[in-house]
Coordinates of C-alpha atoms and ligand atoms in Angstrom, one line a residue:
X1 CA -190.6 -26.1 125.0
X2 CA -188.4 -23.0 124.8
X3 CA -184.9 -23.2 123.1
X4 CA -181.7 -22.1 124.7
X5 CA -180.4 -20.9 121.4
X6 CA -182.0 -20.4 117.9
X7 CA -179.7 -19.6 114.9
X8 CA -182.2 -18.1 112.4
X9 CA -182.0 -16.5 108.9
X10 CA -179.5 -18.8 108.0
X11 CA -178.6 -21.0 105.0
X12 CA -178.6 -24.4 106.7
X13 CA -177.0 -27.2 104.9
X14 CA -178.0 -30.2 107.3
X15 CA -176.1 -33.1 105.6
X16 CA -179.3 -34.9 106.2
X17 CA -180.4 -36.6 103.0
X18 CA -184.1 -36.4 103.9
X19 CA -184.0 -32.6 104.8
X20 CA -181.0 -31.2 103.2
X21 CA -181.8 -27.5 103.7
X22 CA -183.3 -25.4 106.4
X23 CA -183.5 -21.6 107.5
X24 CA -183.2 -22.1 111.3
X25 CA -182.2 -24.4 114.0
X26 CA -182.9 -24.6 117.6
X27 CA -180.7 -26.0 120.4
X28 CA -181.7 -27.0 124.1
X29 CA -179.7 -28.7 126.7
X30 CA -176.8 -29.7 124.3
X31 CA -179.2 -31.3 121.5
X32 CA -180.8 -30.0 118.6
X33 CA -184.5 -29.8 119.0
X34 CA -185.7 -28.2 115.8
X35 CA -184.4 -27.8 112.2
X36 CA -186.6 -26.3 109.6
X37 CA -188.4 -23.2 108.3
X38 CA -187.9 -20.0 110.4
X39 CA -191.4 -19.7 111.6
X40 CA -191.6 -23.1 113.0
X41 CA -188.3 -23.0 114.7
X42 CA -188.7 -19.3 115.9
X43 CA -191.9 -20.6 117.7
X44 CA -189.6 -22.0 120.2
X45 CA -188.4 -18.7 121.3
X46 CA -188.8 -17.9 125.1
X47 CA -187.7 -15.2 127.4
X48 CA -184.3 -16.8 128.0
X49 CA -183.7 -17.8 124.3
X50 CA -180.5 -16.6 122.7
X51 CA -181.3 -15.7 119.1
X52 CA -178.4 -15.6 116.5
X53 CA -179.1 -13.9 113.3
X54 CA -177.1 -15.6 110.6
X55 CA -177.8 -12.9 108.1
X56 CA -177.8 -15.4 105.2
X57 CA -174.7 -17.1 106.1
X58 CA -174.0 -21.0 105.9
X59 CA -174.8 -23.0 108.9
X60 CA -173.3 -26.6 108.9
X61 CA -173.0 -29.4 111.4
X62 CA -169.9 -28.9 113.4
X63 CA -166.9 -30.2 111.4
X64 CA -165.5 -33.7 112.0
X65 CA -161.7 -33.7 111.6
X66 CA -161.1 -37.4 111.0
X67 CA -157.3 -37.6 111.3
X68 CA -155.3 -35.3 113.4
X69 CA -152.7 -35.2 116.2
X70 CA -154.2 -33.0 118.8
X71 CA -151.6 -33.3 121.5
X72 CA -148.6 -32.8 119.1
X73 CA -150.5 -30.1 117.4
X74 CA -151.3 -28.2 120.5
X75 CA -147.7 -28.4 121.7
X76 CA -146.4 -27.3 118.3
X77 CA -148.2 -23.9 118.4
X78 CA -145.5 -22.8 120.6
X79 CA -142.7 -24.0 118.4
X80 CA -141.0 -22.0 115.7
X81 CA -142.7 -22.4 112.3
X82 CA -140.3 -22.7 109.3
X83 CA -142.8 -23.7 106.6
X84 CA -142.1 -21.9 103.3
X85 CA -138.6 -20.9 104.3
X86 CA -135.8 -21.9 102.0
X87 CA -132.0 -21.5 102.3
X88 CA -129.6 -21.2 105.1
X89 CA -129.9 -17.4 105.4
X90 CA -133.7 -17.6 106.1
X91 CA -133.3 -20.5 108.5
X92 CA -130.6 -18.4 110.5
X93 CA -132.8 -15.5 110.9
X94 CA -135.6 -17.4 111.9
X95 CA -133.8 -19.3 114.6
X96 CA -131.8 -16.3 115.9
X97 CA -135.1 -14.5 116.6
X98 CA -136.6 -17.5 118.2
X99 CA -133.4 -18.3 120.4
X100 CA -133.6 -14.7 121.6
X101 CA -137.2 -15.0 122.7
X102 CA -136.4 -18.3 124.3
X103 CA -133.0 -17.9 126.1
X104 CA -133.6 -20.7 128.6
X105 CA -135.3 -23.4 126.4
X106 CA -133.1 -26.5 126.4
X107 CA -134.1 -27.3 122.7
X108 CA -135.1 -24.8 120.1
X109 CA -137.7 -26.8 118.2
X110 CA -138.9 -25.8 114.5
X111 CA -141.9 -27.2 112.6
X112 CA -142.8 -27.4 109.1
X113 CA -139.4 -28.2 107.4
X114 CA -139.4 -29.6 103.9
X115 CA -136.9 -32.0 102.5
X116 CA -135.9 -29.5 99.9
X117 CA -135.1 -26.5 102.4
X118 CA -131.4 -26.5 101.4
X119 CA -130.1 -27.6 98.0
X120 CA -128.8 -30.9 99.5
X121 CA -130.2 -33.2 102.0
X122 CA -129.8 -31.5 105.4
X123 CA -127.1 -32.5 107.9
X124 CA -126.2 -31.6 111.4
X125 CA -123.2 -29.6 109.8
X126 CA -125.8 -27.3 108.0
X127 CA -127.7 -26.9 111.2
X128 CA -124.7 -26.1 113.0
X129 CA -124.1 -23.1 110.8
X130 CA -127.7 -22.0 111.7
X131 CA -127.1 -22.0 115.2
X132 CA -123.9 -23.7 116.6
X133 CA -124.0 -23.3 120.4
X134 CA -127.5 -24.4 121.3
X135 CA -129.5 -27.5 120.5
X136 CA -131.8 -27.0 117.6
X137 CA -134.0 -29.3 115.5
X138 CA -136.5 -29.1 112.6
X139 CA -139.2 -31.6 112.2
X140 CA -140.2 -32.2 108.6
X141 CA -144.0 -31.1 107.7
X142 CA -144.9 -34.7 107.4
X143 CA -143.6 -35.5 110.9
X144 CA -141.7 -38.5 109.8
X145 CA -138.1 -36.9 109.8
X146 CA -136.3 -34.7 112.2
X147 CA -133.0 -33.0 111.5
X148 CA -130.9 -32.0 114.5
X149 CA -127.6 -29.9 114.9
X150 CA -124.6 -31.4 116.7
X151 CA -125.6 -29.8 120.1
X152 CA -128.9 -31.4 119.9
X153 CA -127.7 -34.9 118.9
X154 CA -125.0 -34.7 121.8
X155 CA -127.5 -33.6 124.4
X156 CA -129.8 -36.3 123.4
X157 CA -127.0 -38.9 123.5
X158 CA -127.4 -40.1 119.9
X159 CA -124.4 -38.5 118.1
X160 CA -122.7 -41.9 118.2
X161 CA -126.0 -43.6 116.8
X162 CA -128.6 -45.6 118.6
X163 CA -130.2 -49.0 117.9
X164 CA -133.9 -48.4 116.6
X165 CA -136.7 -50.8 115.9
X166 CA -137.1 -51.6 112.1
X167 CA -138.3 -48.7 110.0
X168 CA -136.7 -46.2 112.4
X169 CA -133.2 -44.9 112.0
X170 CA -130.6 -42.5 113.2
X171 CA -128.8 -42.1 109.8
X172 CA -124.9 -42.5 110.1
X173 CA -122.4 -40.7 108.2
X174 CA -119.0 -42.0 106.8
X175 CA -117.3 -40.5 110.0
X176 CA -119.2 -42.9 112.1
X177 CA -121.3 -40.0 113.7
X178 CA -125.0 -39.3 113.0
X179 CA -125.6 -37.1 110.0
X180 CA -128.3 -35.1 111.9
X181 CA -131.2 -36.8 109.8
X182 CA -133.5 -38.9 112.2
X183 CA -136.1 -41.1 110.5
X184 CA -139.4 -42.0 112.2
X185 CA -140.5 -41.6 115.6
X186 CA -138.4 -43.7 117.7
X187 CA -135.3 -42.3 116.3
X188 CA -136.1 -38.7 117.0
X189 CA -137.6 -39.3 120.4
X190 CA -134.5 -38.6 122.4
X191 CA -134.3 -35.2 120.7
X192 CA -138.1 -34.3 121.3
X193 CA -137.4 -35.4 125.0
X194 CA -134.9 -32.5 125.2
X195 CA -137.8 -30.1 124.7
X196 CA -139.8 -31.7 127.6
X197 CA -142.3 -33.2 125.2
X198 CA -141.3 -36.9 125.5
X199 CA -144.5 -37.7 127.2
X200 CA -146.6 -36.1 124.6
X201 CA -144.7 -37.9 122.0
X202 CA -145.3 -41.4 123.4
X203 CA -148.8 -41.8 121.9
X204 CA -147.2 -41.7 118.4
X205 CA -143.8 -43.0 119.0
X206 CA -144.3 -46.1 121.1
X207 CA -148.1 -46.1 122.1
X208 CA -146.8 -46.7 125.7
X209 CA -147.7 -44.8 128.9
X210 CA -145.5 -42.5 130.7
X211 CA -143.3 -44.1 133.3
X212 CA -143.3 -43.0 135.9
X213 CA -146.7 -41.6 135.8
X214 CA -146.4 -37.9 135.7
X215 CA -147.2 -35.8 138.7
X216 CA -150.1 -33.5 138.8
X217 CA -147.9 -30.5 138.0
X218 CA -146.6 -32.2 134.9
X219 CA -150.1 -33.3 133.8
X220 CA -151.2 -29.6 134.1
X221 CA -148.3 -28.4 131.9
X222 CA -149.4 -31.0 129.4
X223 CA -153.0 -30.2 129.7
X224 CA -152.6 -26.6 129.0
X225 CA -150.7 -27.6 125.7
X226 CA -153.6 -29.8 124.6
X227 CA -156.1 -27.0 125.6
X228 CA -154.2 -24.6 123.3
X229 CA -154.8 -27.2 120.6
X230 CA -158.5 -27.6 121.4
X231 CA -159.0 -23.8 121.1
X232 CA -157.2 -23.7 117.8
X233 CA -159.4 -26.4 116.5
X234 CA -162.5 -24.7 117.7
X235 CA -161.7 -21.6 115.9
X236 CA -161.7 -23.6 112.8
X237 CA -165.3 -24.9 113.4
X238 CA -164.1 -28.4 114.7
X239 CA -166.6 -30.1 117.1
X240 CA -165.4 -33.7 116.7
X241 CA -161.9 -35.1 116.1
X242 CA -160.4 -38.5 115.6
X243 CA -156.9 -38.6 117.3
X244 CA -154.5 -40.8 115.2
X245 CA -152.1 -41.6 117.9
X246 CA -152.7 -42.4 121.5
X247 CA -152.6 -44.1 124.8
X248 CA -154.5 -44.0 128.0
X249 CA -152.5 -41.0 129.1
X250 CA -153.8 -38.9 126.2
X251 CA -157.4 -39.8 127.5
X252 CA -156.5 -38.9 131.0
X253 CA -155.2 -35.4 129.8
X254 CA -158.4 -35.0 127.9
X255 CA -160.6 -36.1 130.8
X256 CA -158.8 -33.4 133.0
X257 CA -159.6 -30.8 130.6
X258 CA -163.3 -31.9 130.7
X259 CA -163.2 -31.4 134.4
X260 CA -161.8 -28.0 133.9
X261 CA -164.5 -27.2 131.5
X262 CA -162.1 -26.9 128.7
X263 CA -163.0 -30.0 126.5
X264 CA -164.5 -28.0 123.5
X265 CA -164.6 -31.0 121.1
X266 CA -165.5 -34.8 121.2
X267 CA -162.4 -36.7 120.8
X268 CA -161.8 -40.3 119.9
X269 CA -158.3 -41.6 120.9
X270 CA -156.9 -44.8 119.7
X271 CA -154.8 -47.6 121.2
X272 CA -151.6 -47.5 119.2
X273 CA -150.6 -51.1 118.3
X274 CA -146.8 -51.4 117.5
X275 CA -145.2 -54.3 115.5
X276 CA -143.5 -55.6 118.3
X277 CA -146.6 -56.1 120.6
X278 CA -148.3 -59.4 121.1
X279 CA -151.9 -60.0 120.6
X280 CA -152.5 -59.6 124.2
X281 CA -151.8 -56.0 124.0
X282 CA -155.3 -55.6 122.7
X283 CA -156.4 -56.1 126.2
X284 CA -155.2 -52.6 126.7
X285 CA -157.2 -51.5 123.8
X286 CA -160.4 -53.1 125.2
X287 CA -159.8 -51.6 128.7
X288 CA -159.4 -48.1 127.2
X289 CA -162.5 -48.7 125.2
X290 CA -164.4 -49.8 128.3
X291 CA -163.3 -46.9 130.4
X292 CA -163.8 -44.1 127.9
X293 CA -167.2 -44.6 125.9
X294 CA -169.3 -41.5 126.1
X295 CA -170.3 -38.7 123.9
X296 CA -167.1 -37.0 124.6
X297 CA -164.2 -39.1 125.1
X298 CA -164.0 -42.6 123.3
X299 CA -161.4 -45.1 122.3
X300 CA -163.0 -48.1 120.4
X301 CA -160.1 -48.4 117.7
X302 CA -156.6 -49.5 117.2
X303 CA -154.2 -47.5 115.2
X304 CA -151.3 -49.1 113.2
X305 CA -148.8 -48.0 110.8
X306 CA -148.1 -50.0 107.8
X307 CA -145.4 -48.0 106.2
X308 CA -143.6 -44.5 106.4
X309 CA -143.9 -41.6 103.8
X310 CA -143.0 -41.1 100.1
X311 CA -140.7 -38.3 100.7
X312 CA -138.3 -40.2 102.9
X313 CA -138.8 -43.3 100.7
X314 CA -140.3 -45.2 103.6
X315 CA -143.7 -45.7 101.9
X316 CA -144.0 -49.4 100.9
X317 CA -144.5 -49.7 97.2
X318 CA -145.5 -52.5 94.7
X319 CA -143.0 -51.2 92.1
X320 CA -139.4 -50.0 92.6
X321 CA -138.9 -46.3 93.4
X322 CA -137.9 -44.6 90.2
X323 CA -134.1 -44.7 89.7
X324 CA -133.8 -47.3 92.6
X325 CA -133.9 -50.5 91.1
X326 CA -134.9 -53.3 93.6
X327 CA -135.9 -50.7 96.2
X328 CA -139.6 -50.7 97.3
X329 CA -139.2 -50.0 101.0
X330 CA -140.8 -52.6 103.4
X331 CA -144.2 -52.9 105.2
X332 CA -143.9 -52.3 109.0
X333 CA -146.0 -55.5 109.4
X334 CA -145.6 -58.5 107.2
X335 CA -148.8 -59.7 105.5
X336 CA -149.5 -62.7 107.7
X337 CA -148.8 -61.0 111.0
X338 CA -150.9 -57.9 110.0
X339 CA -153.7 -60.3 109.2
X340 CA -153.4 -62.1 112.5
X341 CA -153.7 -58.7 114.4
X342 CA -156.6 -57.4 112.3
X343 CA -158.6 -60.8 112.6
X344 CA -158.1 -60.5 116.5
X345 CA -158.8 -56.8 116.9
X346 CA -162.0 -57.2 114.6
X347 CA -163.1 -60.3 116.5
X348 CA -162.9 -58.1 119.7
X349 CA -165.0 -55.4 118.0
X350 CA -162.4 -53.0 117.8
X351 CA -162.3 -50.8 114.7
X352 CA -158.9 -50.6 113.0
X353 CA -157.2 -47.8 111.2
X354 CA -154.0 -48.2 109.4
X355 CA -151.8 -45.6 108.1
X356 CA -150.8 -46.8 104.6
X357 CA -149.3 -44.5 102.0
X358 CA -147.8 -46.7 99.4
X359 CA -149.7 -48.9 97.1
X360 CA -148.0 -52.0 98.7
X361 CA -149.0 -50.8 102.2
X362 CA -152.6 -50.2 100.9
X363 CA -152.8 -53.7 99.6
X364 CA -151.5 -55.5 102.8
X365 CA -153.9 -53.6 104.8
X366 CA -156.8 -54.7 102.5
X367 CA -155.7 -58.2 102.6
X368 CA -155.7 -58.1 106.4
X369 CA -159.1 -56.7 106.5
X370 CA -160.3 -59.2 104.1
X371 CA -158.9 -61.9 106.2
X372 CA -160.7 -60.4 109.3
X373 CA -164.0 -60.7 107.3
X374 CA -163.3 -64.2 106.2
X375 CA -162.6 -65.2 109.9
X376 CA -165.4 -63.3 111.6
X377 CA -167.9 -62.4 109.1
X378 CA -168.3 -59.1 107.1
X379 CA -169.7 -56.9 109.8
X380 CA -170.2 -53.2 110.1
X381 CA -166.8 -52.5 111.5
X382 CA -165.8 -49.6 109.2
X383 CA -162.1 -50.4 109.2
X384 CA -160.2 -47.5 108.0
X385 CA -157.1 -46.9 105.6
X386 CA -155.4 -43.5 106.4
X387 CA -153.9 -41.5 103.6
X388 CA -153.9 -44.0 100.6
X389 CA -151.6 -41.8 98.5
X390 CA -151.0 -44.6 96.1
X391 CA -153.2 -47.6 95.2
X392 CA -153.4 -50.3 92.7
X393 CA -156.4 -50.0 90.5
X394 CA -157.2 -53.6 91.3
X395 CA -157.6 -52.8 95.0
X396 CA -160.1 -50.0 94.8
X397 CA -163.1 -52.2 94.2
X398 CA -161.8 -54.5 96.9
X399 CA -161.7 -51.6 99.3
X400 CA -165.2 -50.6 98.5
X401 CA -166.6 -54.2 98.9
X402 CA -165.1 -54.6 102.3
X403 CA -166.8 -51.3 103.3
X404 CA -163.3 -49.8 104.1
X405 CA -163.4 -46.1 104.8
X406 CA -160.9 -44.1 102.8
X407 CA -159.5 -41.6 105.2
X408 CA -157.9 -39.0 102.8
X409 CA -156.5 -35.6 103.4
X410 CA -157.1 -33.1 100.6
X411 CA -154.2 -30.8 101.6
X412 CA -151.8 -33.7 101.1
X413 CA -152.0 -33.9 97.4
X414 CA -148.9 -32.2 96.1
X415 CA -149.7 -28.9 94.7
X416 CA -153.1 -28.8 96.3
X417 CA -152.3 -26.5 99.4
X418 CA -148.9 -26.2 101.1
X419 CA -147.0 -29.2 99.8
X420 CA -145.2 -28.6 96.5
X421 CA -145.5 -31.0 93.7
X422 CA -141.8 -31.9 94.1
X423 CA -140.0 -33.8 95.1
X424 CA -142.9 -36.0 96.0
X425 CA -144.1 -36.5 92.4
X426 CA -140.9 -37.4 91.0
X427 CA -140.4 -39.9 93.8
X428 CA -143.6 -41.6 92.9
X429 CA -142.7 -41.5 89.2
X430 CA -144.7 -40.4 86.3
X431 CA -145.8 -44.1 85.5
X432 CA -147.8 -44.1 88.7
X433 CA -149.4 -40.5 88.9
X434 CA -152.5 -41.8 87.6
X435 CA -153.2 -43.7 90.8
X436 CA -151.9 -41.1 93.3
X437 CA -154.0 -39.2 95.6
X438 CA -157.2 -40.5 94.3
X439 CA -160.4 -39.2 95.7
X440 CA -163.3 -38.8 93.3
X441 CA -162.2 -42.1 91.9
X442 CA -162.5 -43.9 95.2
X443 CA -165.7 -42.4 95.9
X444 CA -167.0 -43.2 92.4
X445 CA -166.3 -46.9 93.1
X446 CA -168.2 -46.7 96.2
X447 CA -165.8 -46.1 99.1
X448 CA -166.9 -44.1 102.0
X449 CA -164.8 -40.9 102.1
X450 CA -163.8 -39.0 105.3
X451 CA -161.6 -35.7 105.1
X452 CA -158.9 -34.4 107.5
X453 CA -155.9 -32.4 107.6
X454 CA -153.4 -34.7 109.6
X455 CA -152.8 -31.5 111.7
X456 CA -150.2 -30.6 112.6
X457 CA -148.8 -32.2 109.3
X458 CA -150.8 -29.6 107.5
X459 CA -153.0 -26.7 108.6
X460 CA -156.1 -27.7 110.5
X461 CA -158.2 -25.1 108.7
X462 CA -161.3 -27.0 107.3
X463 CA -162.0 -24.2 104.9
X464 CA -158.5 -24.3 103.5
X465 CA -159.0 -28.1 103.3
X466 CA -162.3 -27.7 101.4
X467 CA -160.5 -25.2 99.1
X468 CA -157.8 -28.0 98.3
X469 CA -160.5 -30.6 97.9
X470 CA -162.3 -28.4 95.3
X471 CA -159.4 -27.1 93.5
X472 CA -156.5 -29.6 93.7
X473 CA -154.6 -30.3 90.4
X474 CA -154.9 -33.5 88.4
X475 CA -151.7 -35.3 87.5
X476 CA -150.6 -36.4 84.2
X477 CA -152.5 -39.7 83.1
X478 CA -155.0 -39.2 86.0
X479 CA -158.5 -37.9 86.0
X480 CA -159.9 -34.7 88.0
X481 CA -160.1 -36.1 91.6
X482 CA -162.0 -33.0 93.0
X483 CA -165.2 -33.7 94.8
X484 CA -168.1 -31.3 94.5
X485 CA -168.9 -28.9 97.2
X486 CA -171.7 -31.1 98.8
X487 CA -169.6 -34.2 98.7
X488 CA -166.7 -32.4 100.2
X489 CA -168.7 -30.9 103.0
X490 CA -170.2 -34.4 103.6
X491 CA -166.6 -35.8 104.0
X492 CA -165.9 -33.2 106.6
X493 CA -169.2 -33.7 108.6
X494 CA -171.6 -36.7 108.0
X495 CA -168.9 -38.8 106.4
X496 CA -166.4 -38.3 109.1
X497 CA -169.0 -39.0 111.8
X498 CA -170.0 -42.4 110.2
X499 CA -166.3 -43.3 109.9
X500 CA -166.1 -42.8 113.5
X501 CA -169.3 -44.7 114.3
X502 CA -170.7 -41.5 115.7
X503 CA -173.5 -40.8 112.9
X504 CA -176.0 -41.3 115.8
X505 CA -174.5 -38.3 117.6
X506 CA -173.0 -35.7 115.4
X507 CA -172.3 -35.0 111.8
X508 CA -175.7 -33.9 110.6
X509 CA -178.1 -31.3 111.8
X510 CA -181.2 -33.3 112.7
X511 CA -183.4 -33.1 116.0
X512 CA -182.1 -35.3 118.6
X513 CA -178.4 -35.2 117.7
X514 CA -175.9 -33.2 119.7
X515 CA -175.9 -29.4 119.3
X516 CA -172.7 -29.4 117.3
X517 CA -172.8 -26.5 114.8
X518 CA -170.6 -24.3 112.8
X519 CA -171.5 -20.9 111.1
X520 CA -169.3 -19.6 108.3
X521 CA -168.5 -16.0 107.4
X522 CA -170.4 -16.0 104.4
X523 CA -172.5 -18.3 102.0
X524 CA -170.4 -20.9 100.9
X525 CA -172.6 -22.1 98.0
X526 CA -172.2 -18.6 96.4
X527 CA -168.4 -18.6 96.7
X528 CA -166.1 -19.5 93.8
X529 CA -164.0 -22.8 94.7
X530 CA -160.9 -20.6 94.6
X531 CA -162.2 -18.3 97.3
X532 CA -163.6 -21.0 99.7
X533 CA -160.1 -21.2 101.4
X534 CA -160.5 -17.6 102.2
X535 CA -163.8 -17.9 104.1
X536 CA -163.8 -18.0 107.8
X537 CA -165.4 -19.5 110.8
X538 CA -168.0 -16.9 112.5
X539 CA -169.2 -19.3 115.2
X540 CA -168.5 -22.8 116.7
X541 CA -171.0 -24.4 119.1
X542 CA -170.3 -28.0 120.4
X543 CA -172.9 -29.7 122.7
X544 CA -174.8 -26.5 123.0
X545 CA -171.8 -24.4 124.1
X546 CA -170.3 -21.6 122.1
X547 CA -166.6 -22.8 121.8
X548 CA -165.4 -19.9 119.3
X549 CA -166.9 -16.6 118.2
X550 CA -165.1 -14.5 115.6
Ligands
LIG601 ZN1 -151.4 -38.6 110.9

């Protein structure tokens, strides 16, 4: 046998516990055919074999990004980025330049806003001063709030308010007009629509399909945005991803990219189950699962939101928010209702992934998974909880015992990467810091860990995420929650693949598995934890094809 590609002279970390280290790897027809010592692997060299000399650099399984929003991330690459900007002057300058570069844009959309960009909560009046005559809006980095100026609210038809489903809100002022703050996806959907991205927002906002179904020309515009997102992820070494919003339309866009030869990663896309849906909506999840079930595009799971986020105080807590007696926010699914959906999805063999940030939301979710296990038997479902920013100690052992995946994002911990410690930590309250953003504690009690960025909520860079996992701060009263290098790498590779039911396909470097490989720009084991974030990706291979080369 002759290999198509051999990567040799490498420090290969296979993530395969039986053979954790190797020097070389051979690929053929999209699969790994050998992993081992140089001599054995190089014996597969033929006249056509491409030899890549790694020069002692680290080679790993292609990264598995376990929680991201590919379609939104791809579209946002073209938006204005205001992360790190503070004060009206900085915003004015940024928007002035962006407006000049986009004279025809119906909406000037910015990303990466923080809740403390201005000294007081941002209003449409503040944004009118930034740019009065054209619609502008800023999405919070967490993507759960949008702030819009008066022109944008008017153009979107929501200046006088709008009825929204529970948990979503066009915030109204004393003057009877919208303040400019729009909480959660359905409240800001009309503003997003101004920018021509309503279709791309459906997967996260409503889970519904575009109606009418887009024309081929519209599909091509959308595909180009998703393709940009895929290229961006390939440059960060990502070969598999679990999208955390979706509908059939998302899968159709990706299928179109596959036909164009642009699908550079394996993508799982969920059916998004919203609180108003009846159980029969799971028929659509099953149909998506049936129609997309190969090594590249899969459904197979249901995404739900149990609550919002801490910074807008929509995360559902077991205790009152500090300084707000009696206020804990509310779950988006009442416990009995969630249990009913979980039992039925589980019965149908669908994996479930629930966004749960507050400790109340986490408990509701565990309770529902426990109900599913009681009703249908505890099977290997690998139901997941996304985020777990706060958890009651009593729930950690339950989570592990039920085999629930802890899908956590190292960059989200305040102070770990781009998110400041405040105001988030104050909103949690010092009394609860010991149980906030746990990672090592969850792993230590037996929870299966998968790491991710939640891009575009944070930078999709896996190396920066690794850096955050290795160096994140501890909070008063808590313990060091950093995982070690190998455990962290595992959570970005084999752990993520397992959490996605794809360990038989990818996530480790083992003969027979898909040829999904990443080569770093150096030897990660000799790097100090503080400098891991500065390393780069030299080469990404997915399914045997080079998808990125530095
Ligand atoms: Zn997310």
